[in-house]
XYZ file of N, CA, C and O in Angstrom:
812
model
N 0.851 -1.186 0.000
C 0.000 0.000 0.000
C 0.889 1.240 0.000
O 1.796 1.372 0.827
N 0.635 2.146 -0.927
C 1.454 3.344 -1.073
C 0.632 4.587 -0.742
O -0.467 4.769 -1.269
N 1.190 5.421 0.118
C 0.535 6.657 0.538
C 1.404 7.821 0.087
O 2.595 7.895 0.429
N 0.825 8.737 -0.678
C 1.538 9.915 -1.143
C 1.279 11.088 -0.206
O 0.130 11.399 0.102
N 2.354 11.724 0.254
C 2.232 12.985 0.984
C 2.686 14.072 0.020
O 3.880 14.199 -0.279
N 1.738 14.804 -0.497
C 1.970 15.800 -1.543
C 1.791 17.192 -0.939
O 0.715 17.510 -0.434
N 2.827 18.028 -1.013
C 2.756 19.280 -0.270
C 3.484 20.412 -0.968
O 4.276 20.206 -1.896
N 3.191 21.616 -0.497
C 3.996 22.792 -0.829
C 4.434 23.431 0.475
O 3.633 23.590 1.404
N 5.705 23.779 0.544
C 6.236 24.450 1.725
C 7.134 25.589 1.274
O 8.015 25.380 0.431
N 6.920 26.762 1.830
C 7.768 27.896 1.465
C 8.931 28.057 2.433
O 10.071 28.252 2.022
N 8.657 27.949 3.724
C 9.696 28.189 4.728
C 10.041 26.948 5.556
O 10.833 27.039 6.482
N 9.418 25.805 5.243
C 9.791 24.562 5.906
C 8.815 24.044 6.938
O 8.953 22.899 7.391
N 7.807 24.836 7.306
C 6.864 24.382 8.327
C 6.026 23.198 7.832
O 5.884 22.188 8.531
N 5.482 23.324 6.631
C 4.680 22.231 6.076
C 5.567 21.019 5.777
O 5.133 19.871 5.932
N 6.810 21.259 5.393
C 7.733 20.131 5.173
C 7.924 19.336 6.457
O 7.897 18.096 6.437
N 8.121 20.017 7.577
C 8.278 19.316 8.855
C 7.014 18.525 9.204
O 7.093 17.391 9.699
N 5.868 19.122 8.948
C 4.616 18.408 9.197
C 4.487 17.201 8.277
O 4.031 16.124 8.694
N 4.913 17.363 7.019
C 4.849 16.259 6.058
C 5.724 15.088 6.502
O 5.340 13.922 6.355
N 6.898 15.399 7.047
C 7.765 14.330 7.547
C 7.102 13.587 8.704
O 7.220 12.353 8.809
N 6.397 14.314 9.561
C 5.688 13.679 10.670
C 4.535 12.825 10.158
O 4.301 11.711 10.656
N 3.801 13.320 9.157
C 2.732 12.527 8.543
C 3.307 11.225 7.991
O 2.740 10.138 8.194
N 4.431 11.324 7.301
C 5.062 10.138 6.723
C 5.467 9.143 7.808
O 5.312 7.924 7.643
N 5.981 9.650 8.931
C 6.348 8.768 10.036
C 5.134 8.021 10.567
O 5.213 6.828 10.905
N 4.000 8.708 10.634
C 2.773 8.053 11.078
C 2.310 6.989 10.108
O 1.876 5.893 10.517
N 2.404 7.267 8.807
C 2.023 6.275 7.792
C 2.826 5.003 7.981
O 2.292 3.873 7.920
N 4.119 5.145 8.247
C 5.019 3.985 8.346
C 4.761 3.140 9.580
O 5.304 2.038 9.694
N 3.935 3.647 10.512
C 3.581 2.845 11.683
C 2.608 1.722 11.333
O 2.419 0.790 12.132
N 1.977 1.814 10.178
C 1.060 0.758 9.731
C 1.847 -0.245 8.894
O 2.502 0.127 7.915
N 1.786 -1.498 9.277
C 2.536 -2.544 8.583
C 2.150 -2.594 7.112
O 0.966 -2.594 6.779
N 3.150 -2.607 6.258
C 2.911 -2.701 4.825
C 2.630 -1.394 4.137
O 2.428 -1.361 2.919
N 2.610 -0.282 4.886
C 2.319 1.022 4.293
C 3.620 1.738 3.944
O 4.517 1.855 4.776
N 3.703 2.213 2.719
C 4.865 2.956 2.240
C 4.494 4.427 2.104
O 3.500 4.765 1.460
N 5.280 5.305 2.709
C 5.052 6.746 2.626
C 5.999 7.353 1.603
O 7.207 7.120 1.652
N 5.448 8.129 0.692
C 6.239 8.780 -0.353
C 6.017 10.283 -0.278
O 4.881 10.753 -0.370
N 7.086 11.045 -0.104
C 7.014 12.501 -0.050
C 7.275 13.092 -1.432
O 8.247 12.731 -2.097
N 6.397 14.006 -1.848
C 6.567 14.711 -3.117
C 6.129 16.162 -2.933
O 5.193 16.451 -2.184
N 6.778 17.074 -3.662
C 6.419 18.482 -3.644
C 5.671 18.847 -4.922
O 5.888 18.237 -5.969
N 4.799 19.845 -4.833
C 4.214 20.394 -6.055
C 5.193 21.413 -6.624
O 6.018 21.970 -5.897
N 5.151 21.677 -7.911
C 6.112 22.599 -8.523
C 5.995 24.017 -7.969
O 4.904 24.487 -7.660
N 7.131 24.677 -7.875
C 7.156 26.084 -7.494
C 6.710 26.922 -8.684
O 7.047 26.629 -9.830
N 5.944 27.953 -8.413
C 5.468 28.840 -9.487
C 6.087 30.232 -9.415
O 5.955 31.001 -10.367
N 6.734 30.558 -8.312
C 7.346 31.879 -8.167
C 8.771 31.860 -8.722
O 9.507 30.903 -8.517
N 9.185 32.924 -9.394
C 10.551 33.001 -9.928
C 11.573 33.130 -8.794
O 11.248 33.608 -7.705
N 12.809 32.712 -9.045
C 13.843 32.737 -8.001
C 14.064 34.104 -7.368
O 14.304 34.197 -6.157
N 13.971 35.167 -8.159
C 14.221 36.492 -7.591
C 13.134 36.890 -6.591
O 13.418 37.544 -5.576
N 11.915 36.463 -6.847
C 10.827 36.752 -5.907
C 11.007 35.933 -4.630
O 10.838 36.439 -3.515
N 11.355 34.660 -4.774
C 11.607 33.811 -3.605
C 12.743 34.381 -2.759
O 12.692 34.336 -1.528
N 13.765 34.910 -3.433
C 14.891 35.495 -2.716
C 14.441 36.703 -1.896
O 14.832 36.877 -0.736
N 13.602 37.556 -2.473
C 13.096 38.730 -1.758
C 12.221 38.332 -0.567
O 12.133 39.066 0.424
N 11.590 37.165 -0.673
C 10.732 36.681 0.404
C 11.511 35.904 1.460
O 10.931 35.444 2.443
N 12.811 35.724 1.235
C 13.638 34.990 2.184
C 13.366 33.506 2.205
O 13.599 32.831 3.217
N 12.897 32.958 1.076
C 12.496 31.550 1.034
C 13.540 30.632 0.431
O 13.419 29.411 0.525
N 14.571 31.178 -0.198
C 15.536 30.337 -0.913
C 16.288 29.425 0.047
O 16.369 28.209 -0.152
N 16.847 29.995 1.104
C 17.619 29.182 2.050
C 16.760 28.145 2.763
O 17.152 26.976 2.848
N 15.576 28.499 3.298
C 14.741 27.464 3.930
C 14.382 26.324 2.986
O 14.337 25.162 3.399
N 14.155 26.633 1.704
C 13.743 25.589 0.771
C 14.874 24.637 0.411
O 14.630 23.523 -0.050
N 16.125 25.046 0.644
C 17.251 24.160 0.375
C 17.214 22.928 1.265
O 17.739 21.872 0.893
N 16.573 23.053 2.422
C 16.509 21.936 3.366
C 15.673 20.782 2.850
O 15.845 19.638 3.295
N 14.760 21.060 1.923
C 13.935 19.971 1.387
C 13.966 19.938 -0.138
O 13.081 19.369 -0.774
N 15.011 20.517 -0.719
C 15.149 20.504 -2.183
C 15.363 19.102 -2.729
O 15.151 18.854 -3.920
N 15.765 18.169 -1.858
C 15.992 16.784 -2.295
C 14.683 16.030 -2.535
O 14.693 14.967 -3.167
N 13.569 16.558 -2.036
C 12.275 15.879 -2.225
C 11.839 16.075 -3.674
O 11.739 17.209 -4.148
N 11.582 14.987 -4.406
C 11.224 15.121 -5.825
C 9.933 15.899 -6.032
O 9.048 15.915 -5.167
N 9.857 16.550 -7.178
C 8.647 17.279 -7.564
C 7.684 16.318 -8.251
O 8.085 15.527 -9.109
N 6.431 16.377 -7.880
C 5.418 15.469 -8.422
C 4.918 15.948 -9.769
O 5.018 17.126 -10.116
N 4.354 15.019 -10.519
C 3.584 15.343 -11.710
C 2.160 14.852 -11.492
O 1.909 13.973 -10.652
N 1.240 15.411 -12.242
C -0.162 15.004 -12.122
C -0.323 13.511 -12.397
O -1.116 12.830 -11.741
N 0.444 12.997 -13.322
C 0.329 11.586 -13.684
C 0.761 10.646 -12.571
O 0.468 9.443 -12.626
N 1.461 11.168 -11.558
C 1.882 10.325 -10.433
C 0.712 9.913 -9.555
O 0.738 8.845 -8.938
N -0.317 10.742 -9.464
C -1.337 10.588 -8.431
C -2.113 9.275 -8.459
O -2.373 8.700 -7.392
N -2.485 8.747 -9.627
C -3.280 7.510 -9.611
C -2.537 6.292 -9.072
O -3.161 5.274 -8.759
N -1.228 6.379 -8.924
C -0.451 5.233 -8.476
C -0.462 5.007 -6.982
O 0.249 4.119 -6.492
N -1.257 5.771 -6.249
C -1.264 5.679 -4.786
C -2.649 5.294 -4.275
O -3.665 5.598 -4.890
N -2.648 4.639 -3.109
C -3.906 4.240 -2.480
C -4.544 5.387 -1.705
O -5.759 5.398 -1.495
N -3.727 6.333 -1.271
C -4.213 7.499 -0.536
C -3.271 8.662 -0.812
O -2.081 8.462 -1.081
N -3.807 9.872 -0.743
C -3.003 11.079 -0.913
C -3.314 12.010 0.252
O -4.473 12.351 0.503
N -2.260 12.419 0.950
C -2.396 13.367 2.046
C -1.750 14.667 1.579
O -0.552 14.716 1.309
N -2.559 15.701 1.466
C -2.116 16.973 0.913
C -1.729 17.937 2.031
O -2.440 18.043 3.034
N -0.638 18.658 1.836
C -0.216 19.669 2.787
C -0.039 21.012 2.106
O 0.658 21.103 1.087
N -0.673 22.034 2.639
C -0.579 23.369 2.047
C -0.609 24.440 3.125
O -1.373 24.319 4.090
N 0.208 25.480 2.992
C 0.019 26.625 3.884
C -1.265 27.361 3.541
O -1.797 27.222 2.442
N -1.751 28.114 4.485
C -2.961 28.909 4.286
C -2.627 30.226 3.595
O -1.653 30.888 3.950
N -3.409 30.575 2.629
C -3.315 31.887 1.985
C -4.699 32.520 2.017
O -5.577 32.151 1.238
N -4.895 33.407 2.976
C -6.185 34.095 3.117
C -7.347 33.108 3.240
O -8.390 33.272 2.616
N -7.146 32.085 4.056
C -8.206 31.125 4.320
C -8.402 30.072 3.252
O -9.411 29.373 3.250
N -7.439 29.952 2.348
C -7.543 28.956 1.285
C -6.164 28.368 1.027
O -5.171 28.802 1.620
N -6.086 27.390 0.144
C -4.801 26.785 -0.185
C -3.906 27.779 -0.912
O -4.371 28.787 -1.463
N -2.613 27.494 -0.934
C -1.677 28.380 -1.621
C -1.807 28.231 -3.139
O -2.333 27.231 -3.648
N -1.331 29.228 -3.867
C -1.454 29.236 -5.319
C -0.706 28.104 -5.990
O -1.151 27.580 -7.017
N 0.424 27.698 -5.425
C 1.194 26.604 -6.026
C 0.388 25.298 -6.022
O 0.369 24.566 -7.017
N -0.272 25.031 -4.897
C -1.099 23.828 -4.823
C -2.313 23.952 -5.740
O -2.689 23.008 -6.436
N -2.924 25.141 -5.760
C -4.106 25.353 -6.598
C -3.786 25.128 -8.071
O -4.561 24.493 -8.793
N -2.639 25.634 -8.512
C -2.265 25.469 -9.914
C -2.033 24.013 -10.254
O -2.432 23.542 -11.329
N -1.417 23.262 -9.330
C -1.201 21.834 -9.556
C -2.532 21.101 -9.666
O -2.743 20.303 -10.589
N -3.439 21.381 -8.754
C -4.726 20.690 -8.763
C -5.561 21.063 -9.987
O -6.324 20.237 -10.493
N -5.411 22.304 -10.441
C -6.165 22.728 -11.621
C -5.747 21.958 -12.874
O -6.482 21.982 -13.873
N -4.606 21.293 -12.820
C -4.124 20.532 -13.970
C -4.562 19.062 -13.933
O -4.117 18.260 -14.756
N -5.451 18.715 -12.987
C -5.863 17.312 -12.834
C -7.164 16.997 -13.566
O -7.816 15.995 -13.262
N -7.535 17.805 -14.542
C -8.802 17.592 -15.252
C -8.904 16.229 -15.901
O -9.980 15.602 -15.895
N -7.823 15.748 -16.465
C -7.862 14.436 -17.114
C -8.053 13.308 -16.103
O -8.692 12.292 -16.399
N -7.510 13.487 -14.913
C -7.735 12.484 -13.863
C -9.209 12.451 -13.484
O -9.789 11.381 -13.270
N -9.819 13.635 -13.395
C -11.259 13.700 -13.106
C -12.056 13.041 -14.231
O -12.982 12.259 -13.978
N -11.687 13.347 -15.470
C -12.414 12.813 -16.624
C -12.365 11.286 -16.652
O -13.356 10.622 -16.975
N -11.228 10.731 -16.284
C -11.050 9.275 -16.294
C -11.499 8.609 -14.995
O -11.539 7.382 -14.910
N -11.805 9.406 -13.981
C -12.172 8.826 -12.682
C -11.005 8.174 -11.985
O -11.184 7.248 -11.182
N -9.816 8.686 -12.222
C -8.600 8.014 -11.750
C -8.431 8.034 -10.234
O -7.716 7.195 -9.681
N -9.066 8.985 -9.549
C -8.880 9.094 -8.095
C -10.104 8.651 -7.311
O -10.107 8.717 -6.078
N -11.126 8.167 -8.000
C -12.347 7.750 -7.317
C -12.052 6.589 -6.365
O -11.407 5.602 -6.743
N -12.521 6.737 -5.129
C -12.360 5.685 -4.136
C -11.065 5.731 -3.360
O -10.896 4.981 -2.399
N -10.142 6.603 -3.747
C -8.893 6.737 -3.007
C -9.113 7.650 -1.800
O -9.947 8.553 -1.827
N -8.335 7.416 -0.753
C -8.457 8.237 0.447
C -7.741 9.558 0.227
O -6.645 9.609 -0.338
N -8.370 10.650 0.668
C -7.764 11.970 0.618
C -7.833 12.640 1.973
O -8.827 12.497 2.699
N -6.783 13.366 2.322
C -6.726 14.029 3.616
C -5.859 15.277 3.472
O -5.057 15.375 2.535
N -6.014 16.232 4.388
C -5.340 17.530 4.253
C -4.791 17.994 5.599
O -5.444 17.846 6.632
N -3.584 18.580 5.576
C -3.044 19.284 6.735
C -2.541 20.649 6.270
O -2.314 20.860 5.080
N -2.373 21.584 7.218
C -2.090 22.952 6.810
C -1.296 23.709 7.866
O -0.949 23.172 8.923
N -1.024 24.983 7.567
C -0.372 25.897 8.509
C -0.924 27.292 8.273
O -1.441 27.595 7.196
N -0.791 28.132 9.281
C -1.129 29.547 9.114
C -0.244 30.354 10.047
O 0.322 29.827 11.016
N -0.136 31.645 9.777
C 0.740 32.495 10.578
C 0.186 32.711 11.988
O 0.944 32.806 12.946
N -1.134 32.781 12.116
C -1.745 33.090 13.400
C -2.719 31.994 13.823
O -3.124 31.143 13.018
N -3.119 32.053 15.073
C -3.980 31.013 15.629
C -5.325 30.933 14.908
O -5.873 29.842 14.749
N -5.828 32.073 14.457
C -7.117 32.099 13.771
C -6.933 32.562 12.329
O -7.741 33.332 11.803
N -5.905 32.068 11.689
C -5.532 32.524 10.356
C -6.150 31.768 9.203
O -5.682 31.889 8.070
N -7.179 30.971 9.460
C -7.878 30.301 8.371
C -7.542 28.844 8.186
O -7.789 28.280 7.115
N -7.001 28.198 9.225
C -6.629 26.787 9.081
C -7.823 25.906 8.724
O -7.741 25.074 7.815
N -8.909 26.075 9.443
C -10.070 25.212 9.205
C -10.700 25.478 7.848
O -11.076 24.547 7.133
N -10.809 26.765 7.460
C -11.413 27.064 6.157
C -10.535 26.567 5.015
O -11.041 26.145 3.975
N -9.223 26.588 5.209
C -8.323 26.072 4.172
C -8.569 24.586 3.934
O -8.678 24.131 2.790
N -8.662 23.827 5.012
C -8.895 22.385 4.858
C -10.283 22.117 4.287
O -10.446 21.286 3.378
N -11.285 22.814 4.783
C -12.651 22.582 4.317
C -12.819 22.937 2.839
O -13.489 22.215 2.095
N -12.218 24.038 2.401
C -12.323 24.390 0.984
C -11.505 23.453 0.123
O -11.851 23.217 -1.041
N -10.435 22.890 0.668
C -9.653 21.877 -0.046
C -10.489 20.626 -0.261
O -10.377 19.935 -1.287
N -11.367 20.319 0.694
C -12.200 19.117 0.600
C -13.081 19.111 -0.652
O -13.449 18.040 -1.138
N -13.443 20.292 -1.154
C -14.285 20.301 -2.355
C -13.553 19.649 -3.532
O -14.175 18.965 -4.345
N -12.247 19.856 -3.635
C -11.469 19.188 -4.680
C -11.528 17.672 -4.504
O -11.749 16.933 -5.470
N -11.348 17.209 -3.277
C -11.371 15.768 -3.021
C -12.734 15.180 -3.397
O -12.802 14.086 -3.978
N -13.796 15.887 -3.080
C -15.136 15.394 -3.400
C -15.387 15.357 -4.904
O -15.974 14.405 -5.424
N -14.938 16.376 -5.612
C -15.106 16.375 -7.066
C -14.334 15.228 -7.710
O -14.770 14.689 -8.740
N -13.219 14.839 -7.113
C -12.433 13.728 -7.649
C -12.949 12.377 -7.174
O -12.425 11.337 -7.572
N -13.965 12.381 -6.323
C -14.544 11.119 -5.852
C -13.739 10.443 -4.771
O -13.886 9.234 -4.549
N -12.919 11.210 -4.076
C -12.075 10.630 -3.030
C -12.840 10.489 -1.718
O -13.881 11.125 -1.505
N -12.335 9.646 -0.852
C -12.931 9.400 0.460
C -12.180 10.262 1.469
O -10.990 10.048 1.713
N -12.861 11.237 2.074
C -12.201 12.192 2.951
C -11.986 11.611 4.347
O -12.906 11.065 4.955
N -10.762 11.745 4.833
C -10.417 11.329 6.194
C -9.787 12.522 6.905
O -8.902 13.186 6.357
N -10.249 12.812 8.102
C -9.723 13.934 8.872
C -8.880 13.476 10.045
O -8.191 12.450 9.979
N -8.956 14.227 11.120
C -8.205 13.927 12.351
C -9.225 13.714 13.467
O -9.743 14.680 14.030
N -9.550 12.464 13.792
C -10.619 12.213 14.755
C -10.242 12.681 16.161
O -9.073 12.871 16.486
N -11.258 12.831 16.994
C -11.031 13.283 18.363
C -10.350 12.224 19.215
O -10.008 12.486 20.375
N -10.107 11.049 18.660
C -9.267 10.086 19.377
C -7.847 10.607 19.503
O -7.083 10.128 20.350
N -7.480 11.608 18.679
C -6.262 12.359 18.960
C -6.672 13.500 19.884
O -7.128 14.562 19.449
N -6.514 13.282 21.169
C -7.008 14.229 22.171
C -6.184 15.508 22.222
O -6.627 16.498 22.810
N -5.015 15.515 21.601
C -4.174 16.701 21.629
C -4.804 17.917 21.001
O -4.419 19.054 21.311
N -5.787 17.717 20.127
C -6.445 18.867 19.511
C -7.368 19.598 20.481
O -7.865 20.680 20.162
N -7.600 19.014 21.649
C -8.471 19.647 22.650
C -7.681 20.281 23.788
O -8.262 20.718 24.784
N -6.361 20.347 23.654
C -5.534 20.907 24.720
C -5.828 22.388 24.941
O -6.043 23.148 23.999
N -5.833 22.781 26.214
C -6.039 24.171 26.588
C -4.827 24.764 27.308
O -4.825 25.942 27.659
N -3.813 23.941 27.532
C -2.654 24.402 28.284
C -1.606 25.080 27.404
O -0.625 25.627 27.912
N -1.814 25.036 26.081
C -0.884 25.695 25.173
C -1.615 26.045 23.887
O -2.639 25.449 23.548
N -1.077 27.022 23.174
C -1.604 27.349 21.855
C -1.172 26.249 20.895
O -0.003 25.884 20.847
N -2.129 25.728 20.132
C -1.788 24.630 19.231
C -2.737 24.600 18.049
O -3.882 25.037 18.142
N -2.240 24.110 16.944
C -3.092 23.845 15.802
C -3.770 22.496 15.960
O -3.621 21.811 16.970
N -4.526 22.117 14.945
C -5.210 20.827 14.971
C -6.704 20.987 15.162
O -7.153 21.766 16.008
N -7.465 20.265 14.352
C -8.923 20.267 14.434
C -9.401 18.936 13.874
O -8.606 18.182 13.306
N -10.689 18.613 13.983
C -11.169 17.357 13.402
C -11.022 17.313 11.886
O -11.148 16.250 11.287
N -10.732 18.459 11.271
C -10.566 18.485 9.820
C -9.166 18.054 9.401
O -8.970 17.572 8.278
N -8.184 18.257 10.285
C -6.832 17.847 9.949
C -5.800 18.505 10.845
O -6.089 19.475 11.561
N -4.592 17.985 10.809
C -3.494 18.551 11.588
C -3.105 19.909 11.025
O -3.272 20.182 9.832
N -2.578 20.767 11.889
C -2.142 22.087 11.444
C -1.120 22.631 12.422
O -1.003 22.167 13.560
N -0.382 23.645 11.969
C 0.601 24.298 12.821
C 0.504 25.803 12.653
O 0.044 26.298 11.617
N 0.927 26.521 13.670
C 0.938 27.981 13.668
C 2.385 28.424 13.522
O 3.249 28.023 14.311
N 2.668 29.253 12.526
C 4.055 29.567 12.183
C 4.571 30.866 12.785
O 5.780 31.070 12.855
N 3.671 31.766 13.175
C 4.082 33.099 13.580
C 4.170 34.018 12.370
O 4.362 33.563 11.236
N 4.046 35.297 12.597
C 4.004 36.261 11.506
C 5.263 36.317 10.672
O 5.222 36.660 9.489
N 6.402 35.976 11.265
C 7.667 35.964 10.545
C 8.184 34.550 10.318
O 9.343 34.362 9.963
N 7.323 33.564 10.530
C 7.749 32.171 10.371
C 8.660 31.695 11.473
O 9.347 30.670 11.335
N 8.645 32.406 12.610
C 9.607 32.119 13.675
C 9.232 30.917 14.534
O 10.070 30.374 15.252
N 7.977 30.488 14.459
C 7.535 29.368 15.304
C 7.537 28.082 14.503
O 6.847 27.965 13.488
N 8.279 27.096 14.973
C 8.302 25.789 14.329
C 7.184 24.922 14.908
O 6.681 25.199 15.997
N 6.772 23.868 14.182
C 5.702 23.006 14.704
C 6.041 22.477 16.092
O 7.153 22.001 16.344
N 5.070 22.561 16.982
C 5.258 22.052 18.345
C 5.176 20.528 18.346
O 4.736 19.903 17.375
N 5.573 19.943 19.460
C 5.504 18.488 19.564
C 4.061 18.007 19.458
O 3.787 16.968 18.865
N 3.122 18.769 20.020
C 1.718 18.384 19.919
C 1.227 18.427 18.477
O 0.484 17.556 18.029
N 1.652 19.444 17.736
C 1.249 19.561 16.333
C 1.878 18.455 15.484
O 1.225 17.904 14.589
N 3.124 18.113 15.774
C 3.771 17.000 15.052
C 3.104 15.673 15.411
O 2.961 14.797 14.555
N 2.697 15.549 16.665
C 1.980 14.328 17.073
C 0.659 14.206 16.319
O 0.250 13.102 15.925
N -0.016 15.346 16.106
C -1.260 15.332 15.330
C -0.998 14.882 13.904
O -1.762 14.098 13.331
N 0.088 15.362 13.328
C 0.435 14.972 11.961
C 0.749 13.477 11.881
O 0.318 12.794 10.942
N 1.493 12.973 12.862
C 1.790 11.531 12.875
C 0.509 10.719 13.024
O 0.322 9.698 12.341
N -0.362 11.172 13.893
C -1.636 10.474 14.099
C -2.444 10.458 12.808
O -3.012 9.419 12.430
N -2.492 11.588 12.132
C -3.260 11.667 10.886
C -2.682 10.731 9.833
O -3.424 10.044 9.131
N -1.357 10.696 9.713
C -0.739 9.795 8.753
C -1.064 8.341 9.039
O -1.420 7.575 8.133
N -0.970 7.958 10.308
C -1.283 6.581 10.695
C -2.757 6.265 10.457
O -3.106 5.182 9.952
N -3.626 7.214 10.794
C -5.068 7.012 10.639
C -5.446 6.862 9.165
O -6.222 5.963 8.811
N -4.891 7.712 8.328
C -5.174 7.614 6.880
C -4.706 6.272 6.342
O -5.418 5.608 5.575
N -3.506 5.852 6.714
C -2.983 4.573 6.230
C -3.852 3.410 6.700
O -4.090 2.455 5.942
N -4.332 3.490 7.935
C -5.190 2.416 8.447
C -6.511 2.353 7.672
O -6.975 1.265 7.308
N -7.112 3.498 7.407
C -8.362 3.536 6.647
C -8.132 3.047 5.222
O -8.942 2.263 4.671
N -7.047 3.498 4.605
C -6.741 3.067 3.231
C -6.552 1.558 3.165
O -6.976 0.900 2.212
N -5.918 1.012 4.214
C -5.724 -0.437 4.255
C -7.037 -1.191 4.344
O -7.224 -2.231 3.705
N -7.968 -0.678 5.133
C -9.285 -1.311 5.249
C -10.039 -1.259 3.936
O -10.697 -2.237 3.532
N -9.959 -0.130 3.244
C -10.660 -0.002 1.966
C -10.039 -0.905 0.905
O -10.751 -1.474 0.062
N -8.723 -1.052 0.961
C -8.042 -1.897 -0.021
C -8.283 -3.375 0.263
O -8.253 -4.200 -0.664
N -8.515 -3.687 1.544
C -8.675 -5.086 1.926
C -10.029 -5.633 1.582
O -10.245 -6.823 1.515
């Protein structure tokens, strides 16, 4: 069973979450986690002005996905930062190129799940995941979130991301906050949960 973790990360926060998701997937016997990035759409000079070039070097080794890769997996877990309460443009452009997959029904019945990040605690994490779900539904995918059996999403002793819609992290306005242990635990839980559900559907 192969699980694709497909993501876009500008400063490394979503990449760290993606690695945690992959670790959770690997906790299920027979599940293979594959990390892939969506193509960058911003020119190098713009990325340099945004201070993103150096952070992205840390995960430049992760291969870039193509649309044709997607049907080869039993489940796809998507990771995107929040942009004004929605997915980032890089992810949107990649998904907009999946028309032929929709036409052929290539993703029908596959498990789909989403995790995200935002700069602030109320920066649109839930709306980003929920609006992402419309893509999964149009493709006929089976949506899996982050159940309340991961009790860390109900913590009140610290500021944390995470909701029943999916794992998330808060980055800070300057990207200064890295994913907390609780947020990484949510990502691992989500990866394991998706792999378990995908295994049941495949079985």
